[in-house]
mmCIF file of C-alpha atoms in Angstrom:
data_model
loop_
_atom_site.group_PDB
_atom_site.id
_atom_site.type_symbol
_atom_site.label_atom_id
_atom_site.label_comp_id
_atom_site.label_asym_id
_atom_site.label_seq_id
_atom_site.Cartn_x
_atom_site.Cartn_y
_atom_site.Cartn_z
ATOM 1 C CA MET A 296 14.656 -12.345 5.827
ATOM 2 C CA ARG A 297 15.840 -11.940 2.441
ATOM 3 C CA TYR A 298 13.166 -12.044 -0.157
ATOM 4 C CA ALA A 299 13.405 -11.215 -4.110
ATOM 5 C CA MET A 300 10.965 -9.730 -6.392
ATOM 6 C CA ILE A 301 11.392 -9.674 -10.453
ATOM 7 C CA MET A 302 9.485 -6.859 -12.190
ATOM 8 C CA ALA A 303 8.292 -8.645 -15.447
ATOM 9 C CA GLY A 304 5.627 -6.102 -16.586
ATOM 10 C CA GLY A 305 7.241 -4.520 -19.667
ATOM 11 C CA SER A 306 5.231 -4.792 -23.010
ATOM 12 C CA GLY A 307 8.544 -4.715 -25.124
ATOM 13 C CA THR A 308 7.146 -2.786 -28.149
ATOM 14 C CA ARG A 309 10.607 -2.118 -29.564
ATOM 15 C CA LEU A 310 10.951 -6.064 -30.065
ATOM 16 C CA TRP A 311 7.827 -6.175 -32.184
ATOM 17 C CA PRO A 312 6.788 -8.400 -34.110
ATOM 18 C CA MET A 313 8.140 -11.036 -31.836
ATOM 19 C CA SER A 314 6.771 -9.303 -28.741
ATOM 20 C CA ARG A 315 3.000 -9.376 -28.513
ATOM 21 C CA LYS A 316 0.162 -8.567 -25.949
ATOM 22 C CA GLU A 317 0.019 -12.214 -25.078
ATOM 23 C CA ARG A 318 3.910 -12.888 -24.988
ATOM 24 C CA PRO A 319 5.754 -9.924 -23.821
ATOM 25 C CA LYS A 320 9.566 -9.596 -24.570
ATOM 26 C CA GLN A 321 10.476 -11.334 -21.113
ATOM 27 C CA LEU A 322 8.916 -14.428 -22.168
ATOM 28 C CA LEU A 323 10.164 -14.837 -25.572
ATOM 29 C CA PRO A 324 12.534 -17.805 -26.072
ATOM 30 C CA LEU A 325 15.388 -15.791 -27.621
ATOM 31 C CA ILE A 326 18.575 -15.993 -25.666
ATOM 32 C CA PRO A 327 21.082 -18.547 -26.599
ATOM 33 C CA ARG A 328 22.184 -20.577 -23.292
ATOM 34 C CA ASP A 329 24.997 -23.170 -23.011
ATOM 35 C CA GLY A 330 24.457 -24.547 -26.313
ATOM 36 C CA GLY A 331 20.800 -25.660 -25.818
ATOM 37 C CA ALA A 332 17.625 -24.330 -26.835
ATOM 38 C CA PRO A 333 17.145 -20.421 -26.387
ATOM 39 C CA VAL A 334 15.553 -19.321 -23.056
ATOM 40 C CA SER A 335 13.884 -16.123 -22.243
ATOM 41 C CA LEU A 336 14.990 -13.240 -20.321
ATOM 42 C CA LEU A 337 12.665 -14.116 -17.387
ATOM 43 C CA GLU A 338 14.171 -17.484 -17.156
ATOM 44 C CA LEU A 339 17.733 -15.775 -17.042
ATOM 45 C CA ALA A 340 16.415 -13.529 -14.202
ATOM 46 C CA ALA A 341 15.164 -16.457 -12.190
ATOM 47 C CA HIS A 342 18.169 -18.546 -12.595
ATOM 48 C CA ARG A 343 20.292 -15.529 -11.300
ATOM 49 C CA LEU A 344 18.713 -16.005 -7.806
ATOM 50 C CA GLU A 345 20.135 -19.586 -7.303
ATOM 51 C CA GLY A 346 22.079 -19.663 -4.472
ATOM 52 C CA LEU A 347 21.131 -16.138 -3.359
ATOM 53 C CA ILE A 348 17.502 -16.453 -2.425
ATOM 54 C CA PRO A 349 15.701 -19.555 -1.066
ATOM 55 C CA ALA A 350 13.077 -20.694 -3.642
ATOM 56 C CA GLU A 351 10.122 -20.080 -1.472
ATOM 57 C CA ARG A 352 11.052 -16.493 -0.983
ATOM 58 C CA ARG A 353 11.337 -15.699 -4.890
ATOM 59 C CA TYR A 354 8.315 -13.647 -6.383
ATOM 60 C CA ILE A 355 7.440 -12.286 -9.692
ATOM 61 C CA CYS A 356 5.255 -9.161 -10.205
ATOM 62 C CA THR A 357 3.817 -9.239 -13.658
ATOM 63 C CA GLY A 358 0.571 -8.589 -15.589
ATOM 64 C CA GLU A 359 -2.146 -11.014 -14.215
ATOM 65 C CA GLN A 360 -2.764 -12.183 -17.812
ATOM 66 C CA TYR A 361 0.646 -13.512 -18.119
ATOM 67 C CA ARG A 362 0.377 -15.885 -14.815
ATOM 68 C CA HIS A 363 -0.278 -19.187 -16.999
ATOM 69 C CA ALA A 364 2.334 -18.456 -19.352
ATOM 70 C CA ILE A 365 4.998 -17.774 -16.612
ATOM 71 C CA LYS A 366 3.901 -20.874 -14.925
ATOM 72 C CA SER A 367 4.368 -22.886 -18.016
ATOM 73 C CA VAL A 368 8.105 -21.798 -18.302
ATOM 74 C CA LEU A 369 8.537 -21.492 -14.592
ATOM 75 C CA PRO A 370 6.516 -24.049 -12.734
ATOM 76 C CA GLU A 371 8.471 -23.639 -9.593
ATOM 77 C CA PHE A 372 6.862 -20.317 -8.890
ATOM 78 C CA SER A 373 3.532 -21.144 -7.267
ATOM 79 C CA ASP A 374 0.315 -19.000 -7.493
ATOM 80 C CA ASP A 375 0.951 -17.191 -4.075
ATOM 81 C CA ARG A 376 4.385 -16.288 -5.430
ATOM 82 C CA ILE A 377 3.276 -14.617 -8.787
ATOM 83 C CA LEU A 378 1.928 -10.839 -7.674
ATOM 84 C CA GLY A 379 -0.589 -10.503 -10.580
ATOM 85 C CA GLU A 380 -1.456 -6.684 -11.460
ATOM 86 C CA PRO A 381 -4.846 -6.172 -12.839
ATOM 87 C CA THR A 382 -3.276 -3.278 -14.902
ATOM 88 C CA GLY A 383 0.319 -1.990 -15.128
ATOM 89 C CA ARG A 384 0.774 1.171 -12.931
ATOM 90 C CA ASP A 385 4.693 1.748 -13.283
ATOM 91 C CA THR A 386 7.404 0.497 -11.198
ATOM 92 C CA VAL A 387 6.433 2.312 -8.012
ATOM 93 C CA ASN A 388 3.427 0.380 -7.582
ATOM 94 C CA ALA A 389 4.927 -2.893 -8.304
ATOM 95 C CA VAL A 390 7.482 -2.060 -5.591
ATOM 96 C CA GLY A 391 4.937 -0.921 -3.121
ATOM 97 C CA PHE A 392 2.733 -3.973 -3.799
ATOM 98 C CA ALA A 393 5.420 -6.290 -3.048
ATOM 99 C CA ALA A 394 6.683 -4.386 0.021
ATOM 100 C CA ALA A 395 3.245 -4.545 1.267
ATOM 101 C CA VAL A 396 2.817 -8.285 0.884
ATOM 102 C CA PHE A 397 6.444 -8.950 2.205
ATOM 103 C CA ASN A 398 5.843 -6.776 5.300
ATOM 104 C CA ARG A 399 2.501 -8.633 6.018
ATOM 105 C CA ILE A 400 4.181 -12.050 5.685
ATOM 106 C CA ASP A 401 7.284 -10.856 7.702
ATOM 107 C CA PRO A 402 6.779 -7.698 9.670
ATOM 108 C CA PRO A 403 9.524 -6.056 11.558
ATOM 109 C CA THR A 404 9.938 -6.488 15.269
ATOM 110 C CA ALA A 405 12.053 -4.904 18.125
ATOM 111 C CA LYS A 406 14.788 -7.374 17.290
ATOM 112 C CA ASP A 407 14.254 -7.982 13.485
ATOM 113 C CA PRO A 408 14.144 -5.665 10.435
ATOM 114 C CA GLY A 409 11.604 -7.962 9.005
ATOM 115 C CA ALA A 410 11.645 -8.493 5.034
ATOM 116 C CA ILE A 411 14.469 -7.100 3.235
ATOM 117 C CA PHE A 412 13.951 -7.620 -0.472
ATOM 118 C CA ALA A 413 15.765 -7.313 -3.863
ATOM 119 C CA VAL A 414 13.947 -5.512 -6.841
ATOM 120 C CA LEU A 415 15.088 -7.256 -9.995
ATOM 121 C CA THR A 416 14.601 -6.693 -13.576
ATOM 122 C CA ALA A 417 13.677 -9.209 -16.284
ATOM 123 C CA ASP A 418 14.985 -7.199 -19.172
ATOM 124 C CA HIS A 419 18.802 -7.631 -18.861
ATOM 125 C CA ILE A 420 21.749 -10.194 -19.543
ATOM 126 C CA ILE A 421 24.056 -9.854 -16.716
ATOM 127 C CA GLU A 422 27.323 -11.849 -16.515
ATOM 128 C CA PRO A 423 29.355 -13.463 -14.907
ATOM 129 C CA GLU A 424 26.292 -14.497 -12.666
ATOM 130 C CA ASN A 425 28.716 -15.393 -9.660
ATOM 131 C CA ALA A 426 29.754 -11.757 -9.586
ATOM 132 C CA PHE A 427 26.210 -10.539 -9.744
ATOM 133 C CA ARG A 428 25.392 -12.636 -6.773
ATOM 134 C CA GLU A 429 28.268 -11.231 -4.931
ATOM 135 C CA ARG A 430 27.076 -7.500 -5.484
ATOM 136 C CA MET A 431 23.415 -8.363 -4.643
ATOM 137 C CA ASP A 432 24.758 -9.859 -1.449
ATOM 138 C CA LEU A 433 26.604 -6.838 -0.536
ATOM 139 C CA GLY A 434 23.377 -4.785 -1.269
ATOM 140 C CA PHE A 435 21.537 -6.969 1.233
ATOM 141 C CA ARG A 436 24.357 -6.702 3.858
ATOM 142 C CA LEU A 437 24.214 -3.031 3.723
ATOM 143 C CA VAL A 438 20.451 -2.814 4.224
ATOM 144 C CA GLU A 439 20.717 -5.285 7.114
ATOM 145 C CA ALA A 440 23.235 -3.230 8.681
ATOM 146 C CA ASP A 441 21.155 -0.156 8.344
ATOM 147 C CA PRO A 442 17.273 -0.969 7.410
ATOM 148 C CA ALA A 443 16.665 2.812 6.640
ATOM 149 C CA ARG A 444 18.892 2.585 3.926
ATOM 150 C CA LEU A 445 17.988 2.590 0.257
ATOM 151 C CA VAL A 446 20.422 0.575 -2.009
ATOM 152 C CA THR A 447 20.584 0.855 -5.866
ATOM 153 C CA PHE A 448 22.818 -0.857 -8.138
ATOM 154 C CA SER A 449 24.806 1.185 -10.963
ATOM 155 C CA ILE A 450 26.393 -0.079 -13.875
ATOM 156 C CA LYS A 451 29.707 1.098 -15.387
ATOM 157 C CA PRO A 452 28.770 3.076 -18.503
ATOM 158 C CA THR A 453 30.512 1.853 -21.800
ATOM 159 C CA TYR A 454 29.001 4.896 -23.754
ATOM 160 C CA ALA A 455 27.319 8.327 -23.260
ATOM 161 C CA ALA A 456 23.970 6.921 -23.274
ATOM 162 C CA THR A 457 21.012 9.164 -23.045
ATOM 163 C CA GLY A 458 18.278 6.654 -22.371
ATOM 164 C CA PHE A 459 19.249 5.684 -19.010
ATOM 165 C CA GLY A 460 19.235 7.470 -15.511
ATOM 166 C CA TYR A 461 22.674 8.209 -13.929
ATOM 167 C CA VAL A 462 23.765 7.668 -10.457
ATOM 168 C CA GLU A 463 26.669 9.856 -8.995
ATOM 169 C CA ARG A 464 28.834 8.011 -6.545
ATOM 170 C CA GLY A 465 29.810 9.910 -3.433
ATOM 171 C CA ALA A 466 31.849 8.778 -0.646
ATOM 172 C CA PRO A 467 32.840 5.172 -0.325
ATOM 173 C CA ILE A 468 31.047 2.873 2.282
ATOM 174 C CA THR A 469 33.433 0.878 4.321
ATOM 175 C CA ASP A 470 31.048 -0.360 7.114
ATOM 176 C CA THR A 471 30.395 -3.691 5.696
ATOM 177 C CA ALA A 472 32.395 -5.653 8.062
ATOM 178 C CA ASP A 473 34.411 -7.200 5.433
ATOM 179 C CA PRO A 474 38.055 -5.754 5.597
ATOM 180 C CA ALA A 475 38.784 -6.705 1.960
ATOM 181 C CA ARG A 476 35.758 -4.632 0.441
ATOM 182 C CA ALA A 477 36.924 -1.623 2.997
ATOM 183 C CA ARG A 478 40.185 -1.573 1.233
ATOM 184 C CA SER A 479 38.562 -1.723 -2.346
ATOM 185 C CA PRO A 480 35.030 -0.695 -1.641
ATOM 186 C CA GLN A 481 32.176 -1.491 -4.291
ATOM 187 C CA ALA A 482 29.562 0.414 -2.170
ATOM 188 C CA PHE A 483 29.254 4.270 -2.121
ATOM 189 C CA ARG A 484 26.842 7.065 -0.998
ATOM 190 C CA VAL A 485 24.890 8.488 -3.696
ATOM 191 C CA ALA A 486 25.653 12.123 -4.511
ATOM 192 C CA ARG A 487 22.600 12.585 -7.008
ATOM 193 C CA PHE A 488 20.358 10.923 -9.520
ATOM 194 C CA VAL A 489 20.092 12.349 -13.061
ATOM 195 C CA GLU A 490 17.475 10.922 -15.291
ATOM 196 C CA LYS A 491 18.228 10.790 -19.063
ATOM 197 C CA PRO A 492 20.669 13.639 -19.676
ATOM 198 C CA ASN A 493 21.336 14.953 -23.009
ATOM 199 C CA ALA A 494 24.128 13.789 -25.032
ATOM 200 C CA GLN A 495 26.641 16.512 -23.859
ATOM 201 C CA ARG A 496 25.880 15.914 -20.116
ATOM 202 C CA ALA A 497 25.945 12.183 -20.760
ATOM 203 C CA GLN A 498 29.418 12.343 -22.188
ATOM 204 C CA ALA A 499 30.732 14.565 -19.297
ATOM 205 C CA TYR A 500 29.436 12.022 -16.825
ATOM 206 C CA VAL A 501 31.027 9.272 -18.546
ATOM 207 C CA GLU A 502 34.300 11.096 -18.796
ATOM 208 C CA SER A 503 34.151 12.157 -15.140
ATOM 209 C CA GLY A 504 34.433 8.388 -14.169
ATOM 210 C CA HIS A 505 32.176 9.319 -11.022
ATOM 211 C CA PHE A 506 28.697 8.249 -12.754
ATOM 212 C CA GLY A 507 26.974 4.871 -13.374
ATOM 213 C CA TRP A 508 24.045 4.073 -15.354
ATOM 214 C CA ASN A 509 20.913 3.459 -13.053
ATOM 215 C CA SER A 510 20.170 -0.355 -13.507
ATOM 216 C CA GLY A 511 16.615 -0.303 -12.175
ATOM 217 C CA MET A 512 17.555 -2.883 -9.574
ATOM 218 C CA PHE A 513 17.349 -2.235 -5.588
ATOM 219 C CA VAL A 514 17.690 -3.622 -2.168
ATOM 220 C CA PHE A 515 14.869 -2.286 0.259
ATOM 221 C CA SER A 516 13.599 -3.105 3.470
ATOM 222 C CA ALA A 517 9.807 -3.708 3.104
ATOM 223 C CA ALA A 518 9.005 -1.282 6.027
ATOM 224 C CA THR A 519 11.211 1.499 4.777
ATOM 225 C CA VAL A 520 9.666 1.386 1.324
ATOM 226 C CA LEU A 521 5.986 1.660 3.092
ATOM 227 C CA ASP A 522 7.515 4.494 5.020
ATOM 228 C CA CYS A 523 8.875 6.387 2.146
ATOM 229 C CA LEU A 524 5.667 5.865 0.292
ATOM 230 C CA LYS A 525 3.649 7.055 3.037
ATOM 231 C CA ARG A 526 5.808 10.342 2.903
ATOM 232 C CA PHE A 527 6.432 10.968 -0.748
ATOM 233 C CA LYS A 528 3.488 9.145 -2.449
ATOM 234 C CA PRO A 529 0.632 8.825 0.212
ATOM 235 C CA GLU A 530 -1.887 7.920 -2.438
ATOM 236 C CA SER A 531 -0.042 4.678 -3.528
ATOM 237 C CA HIS A 532 0.617 4.039 0.225
ATOM 238 C CA ALA A 533 -3.033 4.234 1.029
ATOM 239 C CA GLY A 534 -3.621 1.852 -1.838
ATOM 240 C CA VAL A 535 -1.164 -0.880 -1.099
ATOM 241 C CA MET A 536 -2.104 -0.852 2.427
ATOM 242 C CA ARG A 537 -5.565 -1.830 1.746
ATOM 243 C CA ILE A 538 -4.345 -4.449 -0.565
ATOM 244 C CA ALA A 539 -1.971 -5.640 1.938
ATOM 245 C CA GLU A 540 -4.943 -5.813 4.630
ATOM 246 C CA ALA A 541 -7.036 -8.109 2.304
ATOM 247 C CA TRP A 542 -4.000 -10.453 1.278
ATOM 248 C CA GLY A 543 -4.406 -13.826 2.244
ATOM 249 C CA THR A 544 -8.179 -13.472 2.793
ATOM 250 C CA PRO A 545 -11.122 -14.488 0.598
ATOM 251 C CA ARG A 546 -11.354 -10.717 -0.457
ATOM 252 C CA GLN A 547 -7.684 -10.563 -1.783
ATOM 253 C CA ARG A 548 -8.500 -10.623 -5.675
ATOM 254 C CA ALA A 549 -11.324 -8.370 -5.407
ATOM 255 C CA VAL A 550 -9.757 -5.763 -3.438
ATOM 256 C CA LEU A 551 -6.604 -5.993 -5.607
ATOM 257 C CA ASP A 552 -8.663 -5.676 -8.770
ATOM 258 C CA GLU A 553 -10.677 -2.777 -7.269
ATOM 259 C CA VAL A 554 -7.659 -0.681 -5.932
ATOM 260 C CA TYR A 555 -4.538 -1.215 -8.133
ATOM 261 C CA PRO A 556 -6.151 0.505 -11.132
ATOM 262 C CA THR A 557 -6.672 3.484 -9.190
ATOM 263 C CA LEU A 558 -3.000 4.013 -7.841
ATOM 264 C CA PRO A 559 -1.117 6.886 -9.511
ATOM 265 C CA LYS A 560 1.140 5.791 -12.489
ATOM 266 C CA ILE A 561 4.805 6.859 -11.738
ATOM 267 C CA SER A 562 8.263 5.008 -11.678
ATOM 268 C CA VAL A 563 10.078 4.135 -8.370
ATOM 269 C CA ASP A 564 12.732 6.659 -9.498
ATOM 270 C CA TYR A 565 10.483 9.683 -9.423
ATOM 271 C CA ALA A 566 8.273 8.640 -6.548
ATOM 272 C CA ILE A 567 10.769 7.334 -4.122
ATOM 273 C CA MET A 568 14.528 7.670 -5.257
ATOM 274 C CA GLU A 569 14.504 11.218 -6.283
ATOM 275 C CA PRO A 570 12.668 12.604 -3.172
ATOM 276 C CA ALA A 571 14.457 10.606 -1.029
ATOM 277 C CA SER A 572 18.003 11.855 -2.411
ATOM 278 C CA ARG A 573 16.921 15.449 -1.222
ATOM 279 C CA ASP A 574 15.875 14.126 2.294
ATOM 280 C CA HIS A 575 18.551 14.505 4.815
ATOM 281 C CA ALA A 576 16.980 11.948 6.845
ATOM 282 C CA VAL A 577 17.285 9.044 4.152
ATOM 283 C CA SER A 578 20.527 7.323 3.541
ATOM 284 C CA ILE A 579 20.993 6.343 -0.163
ATOM 285 C CA ALA A 580 23.780 3.945 -1.380
ATOM 286 C CA THR A 581 24.950 2.534 -4.697
ATOM 287 C CA VAL A 582 26.894 -0.946 -5.238
ATOM 288 C CA VAL A 583 28.659 -0.632 -8.424
ATOM 289 C CA MET A 584 28.254 -3.571 -10.916
ATOM 290 C CA ASP A 585 31.200 -3.564 -13.051
ATOM 291 C CA LEU A 586 29.975 -6.453 -14.994
ATOM 292 C CA SER A 587 28.722 -7.172 -18.418
ATOM 293 C CA TRP A 588 25.181 -5.803 -18.542
ATOM 294 C CA ILE A 589 23.012 -5.835 -21.778
ATOM 295 C CA ASP A 590 19.746 -4.020 -21.611
ATOM 296 C CA VAL A 591 17.594 -6.239 -24.244
ATOM 297 C CA GLY A 592 15.105 -3.546 -25.064
ATOM 298 C CA SER A 593 15.747 -3.212 -28.781
ATOM 299 C CA TRP A 594 16.548 -5.377 -31.816
ATOM 300 C CA PRO A 595 20.004 -3.963 -31.987
ATOM 301 C CA SER A 596 20.758 -4.618 -28.258
ATOM 302 C CA TYR A 597 19.393 -8.160 -28.879
ATOM 303 C CA GLY A 598 21.910 -8.521 -31.598
ATOM 304 C CA GLU A 599 24.429 -7.961 -29.050
ATOM 305 C CA THR A 600 23.812 -11.350 -27.574
ATOM 306 C CA LEU A 601 24.582 -13.280 -30.699
ATOM 307 C CA GLN A 602 27.884 -14.121 -32.157
ATOM 308 C CA PRO A 603 28.549 -12.464 -35.433
ATOM 309 C CA ASP A 604 29.923 -14.250 -38.689
ATOM 310 C CA ALA A 605 32.900 -12.846 -40.591
ATOM 311 C CA THR A 606 30.914 -10.135 -42.113
ATOM 312 C CA GLY A 607 29.177 -8.961 -38.887
ATOM 313 C CA ASN A 608 25.713 -10.572 -39.737
ATOM 314 C CA ARG A 609 23.953 -12.150 -36.754
ATOM 315 C CA ARG A 610 21.106 -14.730 -36.788
ATOM 316 C CA GLY A 611 18.811 -15.371 -33.849
ATOM 317 C CA GLY A 612 15.507 -17.429 -32.900
ATOM 318 C CA GLU A 613 14.522 -20.790 -33.882
ATOM 319 C CA GLY A 614 14.657 -20.123 -37.616
ATOM 320 C CA GLY A 615 17.339 -17.509 -37.794
ATOM 321 C CA SER A 616 19.977 -20.300 -38.760
ATOM 322 C CA SER A 617 18.259 -21.025 -42.019
ATOM 323 C CA SER A 618 18.624 -17.487 -43.274
ATOM 324 C CA ILE A 619 20.899 -16.873 -46.332
ATOM 325 C CA ILE A 620 22.667 -13.493 -46.796
ATOM 326 C CA LEU A 621 25.001 -12.759 -49.731
ATOM 327 C CA GLN A 622 26.824 -9.518 -50.285
ATOM 328 C CA GLY A 623 25.710 -8.095 -47.096
ATOM 329 C CA ARG A 624 27.049 -7.050 -43.887
ATOM 330 C CA ASN A 625 26.006 -6.235 -40.393
ATOM 331 C CA ASN A 626 22.463 -7.449 -40.855
ATOM 332 C CA LEU A 627 20.248 -9.043 -38.118
ATOM 333 C CA VAL A 628 17.977 -11.825 -39.135
ATOM 334 C CA VAL A 629 15.649 -13.192 -36.709
ATOM 335 C CA SER A 630 12.725 -15.948 -37.075
ATOM 336 C CA ASP A 631 10.629 -17.965 -35.017
ATOM 337 C CA ASN A 632 9.992 -20.356 -37.922
ATOM 338 C CA PRO A 633 12.627 -23.047 -38.979
ATOM 339 C CA GLY A 634 10.886 -23.715 -42.141
ATOM 340 C CA HIS A 635 10.785 -20.402 -43.610
ATOM 341 C CA THR A 636 13.971 -19.163 -45.139
ATOM 342 C CA VAL A 637 15.012 -15.660 -45.071
ATOM 343 C CA SER A 638 17.141 -14.140 -47.690
ATOM 344 C CA ILE A 639 18.989 -10.823 -47.829
ATOM 345 C CA LEU A 640 21.138 -9.991 -51.219
ATOM 346 C CA GLY A 641 23.408 -6.837 -51.435
ATOM 347 C CA ALA A 642 22.041 -5.035 -48.317
ATOM 348 C CA ASP A 643 23.692 -3.706 -45.390
ATOM 349 C CA ASP A 644 22.652 -2.796 -41.609
ATOM 350 C CA LEU A 645 19.157 -4.190 -41.939
ATOM 351 C CA ILE A 646 16.933 -5.621 -39.279
ATOM 352 C CA VAL A 647 14.464 -8.633 -40.355
ATOM 353 C CA VAL A 648 12.211 -10.164 -38.152
ATOM 354 C CA HIS A 649 9.915 -12.999 -39.214
ATOM 355 C CA THR A 650 6.903 -14.592 -37.303
ATOM 356 C CA ARG A 651 4.103 -16.508 -38.538
ATOM 357 C CA ASP A 652 1.875 -13.478 -39.142
ATOM 358 C CA ALA A 653 4.162 -10.500 -39.427
ATOM 359 C CA THR A 654 7.391 -9.518 -41.083
ATOM 360 C CA LEU A 655 9.371 -6.382 -40.108
ATOM 361 C CA VAL A 656 12.117 -5.083 -42.471
ATOM 362 C CA MET A 657 13.831 -1.715 -41.359
ATOM 363 C CA PRO A 658 17.317 -0.162 -41.352
ATOM 364 C CA ARG A 659 19.213 -0.612 -38.012
ATOM 365 C CA SER A 660 19.185 3.257 -37.734
ATOM 366 C CA LYS A 661 15.353 3.204 -37.340
ATOM 367 C CA ALA A 662 15.177 0.576 -34.340
ATOM 368 C CA GLU A 663 14.415 3.433 -31.809
ATOM 369 C CA GLU A 664 11.420 4.596 -34.113
ATOM 370 C CA LEU A 665 9.616 1.088 -33.828
ATOM 371 C CA LYS A 666 7.365 2.233 -31.305
ATOM 372 C CA SER A 667 5.727 4.680 -33.727
ATOM 373 C CA LEU A 668 5.126 1.706 -36.175
ATOM 374 C CA HIS A 669 3.697 -0.463 -33.480
ATOM 375 C CA ALA A 670 1.230 2.281 -32.757
ATOM 376 C CA VAL A 671 -0.370 1.986 -36.181
ATOM 377 C CA VAL A 672 -0.360 -1.651 -36.266
ATOM 378 C CA ASP A 673 -3.581 -3.483 -36.591
ATOM 379 C CA GLU A 674 -4.812 -4.502 -32.947
ATOM 380 C CA ASN A 675 -4.874 -8.127 -33.964
ATOM 381 C CA LEU A 676 -1.035 -7.931 -34.375
ATOM 382 C CA LYS A 677 -0.348 -6.319 -31.216
#
């Protein structure tokens, strides 16, 4: 059966001071939605699953400390479908944790591959949603046709980004039992992965037309993930299997709290995808998502979700609309306080973020350095 797991464990330090320890970026109600109140990235990610995965087979993997905050905005996610990490151990353990739980719930048999699940992110705006669901359905069909196959989703690059991994497309896959897709395939074998190339290589990749950005989204058979973990990261495999053995028993929480913090911290790209790409026994495919895709990981990328005025200024948050900007261009103002007016006079390319207890002012060009400021901010403001 099909399952989905949304990874929602990021801290979002480049969205400080809105993003805090108790309310990370995926829970911030910042994204304009259909003329109504802003919603969070996590709410958008959950909504994208409508019509694709039954509600009872949708899960969220997140920090245990965010359980109640998530249930307040997404009450349809019951406690058993929130996989609460005692501490973050990077993406391979979130994926392995989910695979172990799904494999226990829905193990493979001689006639059935068992649980096949999508790994989804809570950091992105992806539109149109119906096209996203079509691509995700294709990913599921590829794994259902070959449960040993690992499927990733690649984004058509719009510029030579150095902060993303790249996927090189190989030969097209035409065994999806869909003649229309066979004539114009969106599924390809993966030739190689390249993690965060330098600017020169990134430019060459974009110009070649054969590379896509690695989206961080996948479709896997739960049993295949566990087999890859056993081969490529046995320490993580041993740990998640201990967790699986206790799942659904009175020992569930105690074993999770004991074992999970000991798992080696590493990403799924380095722990599984890269070694699998060098293993001729493993088949890796990519589905091209030629859609609108915004990684909302910084204030400039958040600004892309907002409509600019005639001079390029953008306003966001509940109180952003009350800002005043005179003789200024290409500024971004974000506020969570409708009763507080932020004013800019005679300045361009600023980012101003106001909250009840902190205000950030910086040139747009310094946005990628915000982590260094966050590192020295008083602990009470983190």
